[in-house]
Short mmCIF file of C-alpha atoms in Angstrom, two decimals:
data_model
loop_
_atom_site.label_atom_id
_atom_site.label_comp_id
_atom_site.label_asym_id
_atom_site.label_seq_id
_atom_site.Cartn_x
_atom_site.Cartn_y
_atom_site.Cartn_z
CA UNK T 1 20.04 37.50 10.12
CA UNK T 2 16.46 38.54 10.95
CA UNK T 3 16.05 39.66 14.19
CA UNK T 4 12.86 37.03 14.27
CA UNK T 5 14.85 34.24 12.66
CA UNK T 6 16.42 30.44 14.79
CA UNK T 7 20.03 30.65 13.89
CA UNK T 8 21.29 26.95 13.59
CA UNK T 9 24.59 25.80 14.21
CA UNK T 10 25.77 22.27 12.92
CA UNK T 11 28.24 20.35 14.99
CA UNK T 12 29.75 18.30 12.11
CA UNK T 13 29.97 17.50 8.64
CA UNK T 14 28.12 14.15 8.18
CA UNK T 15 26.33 13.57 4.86
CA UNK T 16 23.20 13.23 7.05
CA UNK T 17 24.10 16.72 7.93
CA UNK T 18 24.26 17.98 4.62
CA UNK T 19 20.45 16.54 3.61
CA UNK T 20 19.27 18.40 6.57
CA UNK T 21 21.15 21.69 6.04
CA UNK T 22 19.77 21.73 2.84
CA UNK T 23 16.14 21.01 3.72
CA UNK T 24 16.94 24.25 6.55
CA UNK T 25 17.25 25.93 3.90
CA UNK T 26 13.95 25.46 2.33
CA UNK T 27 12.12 26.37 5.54
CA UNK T 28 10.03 29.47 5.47
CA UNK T 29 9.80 29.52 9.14
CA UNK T 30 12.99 31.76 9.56
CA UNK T 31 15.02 28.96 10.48
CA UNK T 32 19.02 29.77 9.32
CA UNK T 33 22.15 27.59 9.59
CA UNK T 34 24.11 30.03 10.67
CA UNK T 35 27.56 28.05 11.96
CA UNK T 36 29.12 24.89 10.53
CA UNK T 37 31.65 23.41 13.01
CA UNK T 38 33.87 20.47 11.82
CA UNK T 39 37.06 18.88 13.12
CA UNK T 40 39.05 21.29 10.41
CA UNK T 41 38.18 24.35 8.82
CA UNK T 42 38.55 23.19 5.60
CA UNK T 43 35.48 20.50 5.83
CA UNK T 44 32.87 23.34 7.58
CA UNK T 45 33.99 25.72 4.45
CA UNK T 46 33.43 22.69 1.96
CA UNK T 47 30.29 21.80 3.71
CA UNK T 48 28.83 25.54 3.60
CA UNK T 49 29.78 25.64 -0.39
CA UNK T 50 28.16 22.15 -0.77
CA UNK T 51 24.64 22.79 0.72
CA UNK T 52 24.84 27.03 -0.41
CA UNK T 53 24.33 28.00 3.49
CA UNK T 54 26.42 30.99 2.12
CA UNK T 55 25.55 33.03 5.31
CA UNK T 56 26.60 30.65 7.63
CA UNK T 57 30.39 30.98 9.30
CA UNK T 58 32.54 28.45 8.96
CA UNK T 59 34.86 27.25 12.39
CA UNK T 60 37.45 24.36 12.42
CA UNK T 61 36.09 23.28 16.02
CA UNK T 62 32.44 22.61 17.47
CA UNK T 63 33.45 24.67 20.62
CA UNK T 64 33.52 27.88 18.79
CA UNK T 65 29.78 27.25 17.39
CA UNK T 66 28.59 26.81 20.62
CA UNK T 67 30.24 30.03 21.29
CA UNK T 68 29.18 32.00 18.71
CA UNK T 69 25.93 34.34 20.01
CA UNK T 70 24.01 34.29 16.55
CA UNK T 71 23.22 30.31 17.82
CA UNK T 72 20.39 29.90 19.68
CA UNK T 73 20.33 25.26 19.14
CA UNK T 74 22.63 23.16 17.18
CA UNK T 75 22.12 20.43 15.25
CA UNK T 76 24.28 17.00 16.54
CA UNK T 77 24.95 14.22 13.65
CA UNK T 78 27.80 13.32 15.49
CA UNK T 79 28.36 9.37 16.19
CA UNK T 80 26.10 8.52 18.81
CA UNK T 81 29.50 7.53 21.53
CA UNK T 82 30.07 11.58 21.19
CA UNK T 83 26.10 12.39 22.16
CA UNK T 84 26.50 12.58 25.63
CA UNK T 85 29.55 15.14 25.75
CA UNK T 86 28.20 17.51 23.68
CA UNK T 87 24.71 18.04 24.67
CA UNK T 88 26.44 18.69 28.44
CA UNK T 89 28.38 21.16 26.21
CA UNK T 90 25.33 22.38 24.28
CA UNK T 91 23.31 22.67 27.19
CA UNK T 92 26.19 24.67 29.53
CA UNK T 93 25.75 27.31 26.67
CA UNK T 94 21.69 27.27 26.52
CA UNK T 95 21.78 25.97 23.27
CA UNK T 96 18.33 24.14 22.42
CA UNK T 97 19.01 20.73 20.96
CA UNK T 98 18.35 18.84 17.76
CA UNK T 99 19.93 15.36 18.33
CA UNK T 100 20.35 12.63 15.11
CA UNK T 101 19.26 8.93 16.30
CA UNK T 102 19.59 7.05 18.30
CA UNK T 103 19.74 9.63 21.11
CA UNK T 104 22.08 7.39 22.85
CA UNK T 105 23.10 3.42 23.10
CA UNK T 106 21.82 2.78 26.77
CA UNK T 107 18.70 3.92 28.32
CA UNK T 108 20.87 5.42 31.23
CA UNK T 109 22.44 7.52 28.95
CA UNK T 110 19.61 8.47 27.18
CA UNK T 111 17.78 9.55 30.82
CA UNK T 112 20.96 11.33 31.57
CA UNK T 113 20.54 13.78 28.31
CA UNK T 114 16.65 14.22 29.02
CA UNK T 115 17.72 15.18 32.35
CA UNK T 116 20.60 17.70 31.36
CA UNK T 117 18.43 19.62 29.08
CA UNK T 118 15.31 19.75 31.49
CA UNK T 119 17.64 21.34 33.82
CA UNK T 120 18.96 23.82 31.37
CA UNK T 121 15.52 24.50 29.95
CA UNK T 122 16.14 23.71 26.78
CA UNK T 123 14.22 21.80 24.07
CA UNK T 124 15.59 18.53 22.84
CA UNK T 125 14.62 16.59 19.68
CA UNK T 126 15.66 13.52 17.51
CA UNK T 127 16.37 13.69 14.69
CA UNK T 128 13.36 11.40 12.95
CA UNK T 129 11.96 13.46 10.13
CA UNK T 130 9.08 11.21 9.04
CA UNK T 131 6.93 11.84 11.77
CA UNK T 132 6.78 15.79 11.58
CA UNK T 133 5.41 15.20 7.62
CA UNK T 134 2.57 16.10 5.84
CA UNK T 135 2.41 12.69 5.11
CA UNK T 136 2.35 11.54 8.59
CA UNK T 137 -0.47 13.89 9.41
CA UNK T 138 -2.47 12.57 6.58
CA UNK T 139 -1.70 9.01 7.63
CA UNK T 140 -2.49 9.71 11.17
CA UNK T 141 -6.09 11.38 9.51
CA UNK T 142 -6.56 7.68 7.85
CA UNK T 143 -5.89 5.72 11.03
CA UNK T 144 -8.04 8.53 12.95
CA UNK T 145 -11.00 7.00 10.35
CA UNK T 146 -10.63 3.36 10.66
CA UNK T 147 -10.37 3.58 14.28
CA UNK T 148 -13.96 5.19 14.30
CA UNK T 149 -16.31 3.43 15.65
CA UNK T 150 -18.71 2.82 13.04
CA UNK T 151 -15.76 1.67 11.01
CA UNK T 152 -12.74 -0.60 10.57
CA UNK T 153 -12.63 -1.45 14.82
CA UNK T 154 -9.72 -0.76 17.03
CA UNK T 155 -6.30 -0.95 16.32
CA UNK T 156 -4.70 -4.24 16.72
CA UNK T 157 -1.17 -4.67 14.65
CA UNK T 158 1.04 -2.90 13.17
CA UNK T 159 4.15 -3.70 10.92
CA UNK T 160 7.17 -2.11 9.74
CA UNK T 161 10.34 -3.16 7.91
CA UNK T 162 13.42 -0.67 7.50
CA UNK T 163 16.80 -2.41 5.37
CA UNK T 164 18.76 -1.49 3.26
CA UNK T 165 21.78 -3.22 1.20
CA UNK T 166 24.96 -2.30 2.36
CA UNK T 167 27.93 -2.73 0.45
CA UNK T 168 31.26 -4.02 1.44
CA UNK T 169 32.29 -0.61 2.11
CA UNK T 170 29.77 0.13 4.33
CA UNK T 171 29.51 -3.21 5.87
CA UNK T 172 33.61 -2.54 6.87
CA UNK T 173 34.01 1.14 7.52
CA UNK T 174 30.99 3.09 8.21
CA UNK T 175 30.47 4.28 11.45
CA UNK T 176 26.95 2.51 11.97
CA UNK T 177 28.81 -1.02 12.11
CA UNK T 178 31.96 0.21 14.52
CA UNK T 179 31.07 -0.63 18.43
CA UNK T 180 32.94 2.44 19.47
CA UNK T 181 30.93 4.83 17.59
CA UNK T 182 27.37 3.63 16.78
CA UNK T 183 27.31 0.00 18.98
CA UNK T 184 23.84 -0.09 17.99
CA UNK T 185 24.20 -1.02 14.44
CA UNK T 186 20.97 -1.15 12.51
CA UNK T 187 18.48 -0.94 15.80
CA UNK T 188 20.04 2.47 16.11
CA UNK T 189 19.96 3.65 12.64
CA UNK T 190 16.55 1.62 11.15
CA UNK T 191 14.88 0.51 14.10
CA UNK T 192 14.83 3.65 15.27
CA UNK T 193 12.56 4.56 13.06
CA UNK T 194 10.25 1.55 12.80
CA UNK T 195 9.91 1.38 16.67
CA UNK T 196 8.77 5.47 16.09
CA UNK T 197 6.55 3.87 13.98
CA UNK T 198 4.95 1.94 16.16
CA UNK T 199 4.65 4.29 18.87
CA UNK T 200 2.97 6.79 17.01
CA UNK T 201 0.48 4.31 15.36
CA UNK T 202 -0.63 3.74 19.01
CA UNK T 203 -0.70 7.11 20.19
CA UNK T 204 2.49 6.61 21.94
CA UNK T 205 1.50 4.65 24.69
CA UNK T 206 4.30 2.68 26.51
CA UNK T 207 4.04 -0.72 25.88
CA UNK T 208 4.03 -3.79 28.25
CA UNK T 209 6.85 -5.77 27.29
CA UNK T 210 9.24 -5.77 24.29
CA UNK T 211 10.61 -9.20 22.61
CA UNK T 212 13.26 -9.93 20.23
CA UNK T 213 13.30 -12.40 17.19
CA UNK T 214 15.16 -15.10 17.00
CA UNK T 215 17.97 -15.00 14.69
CA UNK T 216 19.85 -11.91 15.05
CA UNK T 217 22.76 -10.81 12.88
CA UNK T 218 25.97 -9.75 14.12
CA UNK T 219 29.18 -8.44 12.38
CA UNK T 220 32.76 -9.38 14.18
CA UNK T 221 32.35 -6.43 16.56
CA UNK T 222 29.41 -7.38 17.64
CA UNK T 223 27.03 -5.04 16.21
CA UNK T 224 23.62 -5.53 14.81
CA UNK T 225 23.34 -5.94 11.45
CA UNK T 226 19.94 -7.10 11.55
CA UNK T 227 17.26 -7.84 14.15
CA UNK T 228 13.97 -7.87 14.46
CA UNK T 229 11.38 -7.63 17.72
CA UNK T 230 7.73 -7.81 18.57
CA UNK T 231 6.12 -4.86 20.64
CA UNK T 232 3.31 -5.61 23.10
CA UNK T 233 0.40 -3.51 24.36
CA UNK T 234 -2.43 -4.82 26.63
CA UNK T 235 -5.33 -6.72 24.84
CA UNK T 236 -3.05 -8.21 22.73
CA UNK T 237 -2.28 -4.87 20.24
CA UNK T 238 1.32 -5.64 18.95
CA UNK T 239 3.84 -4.67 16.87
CA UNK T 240 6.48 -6.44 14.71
CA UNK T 241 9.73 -4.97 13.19
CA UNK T 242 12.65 -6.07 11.04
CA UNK T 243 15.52 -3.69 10.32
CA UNK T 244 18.69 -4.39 8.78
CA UNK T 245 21.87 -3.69 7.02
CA UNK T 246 21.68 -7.15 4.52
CA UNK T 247 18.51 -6.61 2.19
CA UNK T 248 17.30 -4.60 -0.51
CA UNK T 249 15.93 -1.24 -0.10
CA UNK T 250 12.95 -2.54 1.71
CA UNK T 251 10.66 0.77 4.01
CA UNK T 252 7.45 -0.53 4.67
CA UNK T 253 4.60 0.35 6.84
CA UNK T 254 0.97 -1.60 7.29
CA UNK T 255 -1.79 -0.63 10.38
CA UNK T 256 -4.42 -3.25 11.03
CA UNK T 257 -7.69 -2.87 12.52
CA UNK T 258 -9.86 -6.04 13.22
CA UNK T 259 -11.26 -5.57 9.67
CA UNK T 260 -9.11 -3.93 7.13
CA UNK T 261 -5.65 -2.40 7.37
CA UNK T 262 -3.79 0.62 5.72
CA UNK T 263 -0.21 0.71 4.42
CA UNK T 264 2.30 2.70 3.19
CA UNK T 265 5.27 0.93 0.81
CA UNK T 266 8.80 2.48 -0.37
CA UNK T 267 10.24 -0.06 -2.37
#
């Protein structure tokens, strides 16, 4: 490895995991996976053949990525229940921290991981993609225009829908729908994004008081499989969201001024 290159080590081998270990790879920055850790050996080798990190070692536990010197942050897709104890671990070896969403399930927890890596001095991200795009920045350029002035008006609404269909696989086994692992079901997973949506469409500004919809679906555990809330800012801006594991492929985005709006559709 280059001696001006980020070695990356990847605590797990999620299939989320494997999108972004590939897209690593693409980086001209001098970004490197250099470590796969996974609960056997045999996954982290069968990961590194999968996604051609060819340089990176393969270790049958995450404790020996976080050991290994050529790592200077780690990449977490690990269930969100597991967050906590391994950016304490992460951060004990001063390991800067890319963690996937939702950071955690409580806002306690969440303070508690901001906290931990302050104190190391170490950078912590989420894992939300969209928003470091060129196509966010030229979306942000098109808002930047209709809010001028002379224009469209100020901001006043924005909306957002994130669903998807899940099967009856996914609706029984995967780990977004189990309590113990990711108890916040779709908010987690698709809200997540379409509240980042929101934030960033206002600048991220903390808003004044958040409300949910009426209506929310739950599986037998208890976890969200759909919800939707609306977001309030002082003179009455707003946002309203709709996520869910129950609907067609469904990622849409629309920013309204007082006169005209802007939106961007994946359907």
């Amino acid at each position: 490895m280059a001696e001006s290159s980020f070695g990356i080590g990847i605590l797990g081998a999620a299939s989320i995991a494997k999108k972004n270990a590939r897209a690593i790879a693409k980086c001209r920055n001098g970004t490197v996976v250099v470590a796969v850790g996974s609960r056997t050996l045999d996954k982290a080798q069968a990961f590194i053949h999968e996604t051609g990190a060819s340089s990176a070692k393969a270790y049958g536990s995450y404790e020996e990525v976080l050991n290994d010197s050529a790592v200077h942050g780690v990449y977490i897709p690990l269930p969100t229940s597991l967050h906590l104890e391994w950016v304490k671990k992460a951060a004990a070896k001063g390991k800067h921290i890319l963690l996937e969403k939702p950071i955690a399930t409580t806002a306690e927890v969440t303070d508690e991981i901001i906290s931990i890596c302050e104190e190391a001095n170490i950078q912590l991200m989420d894992g939300t993609m969209w928003s470091h795009s060129d196509r966010a920045e030229r979306m942000q350029e098109a808002i930047a225009a209709r809010l001028d002035p002379a224009g469209m008006g100020p901001l006043k609404a924005v909306t957002c829908t994130f669903c998807v269909a899940g099967d009856a696989e996914f609706l029984a086994n995967d780990i977004r729908v189990k309590k113990g692992l990711d108890g916040l079901g779709c908010l987690g997973d698709m809200g997540w994004y379409c509240v980042r949506a929101a934030l960033w469409a206002y600048g991220f500004e903390k808003p004044g008081s958040v409300s949910a919809h009426a209506g929310p679906l739950y599986n037998n555990e208890g976890v969200l499989l759909h919800v939707g809330a609306t977001i309030i800012w002082s003179d009455g801006r707003r946002a309203n969201f709709q996520c869910g594991f129950d609907q067609a492929l469904t990622q849409y985005l629309e920013v309204s001024t007082q006169i005209a709006d802007a939106h961007v559709v994946a359907a």
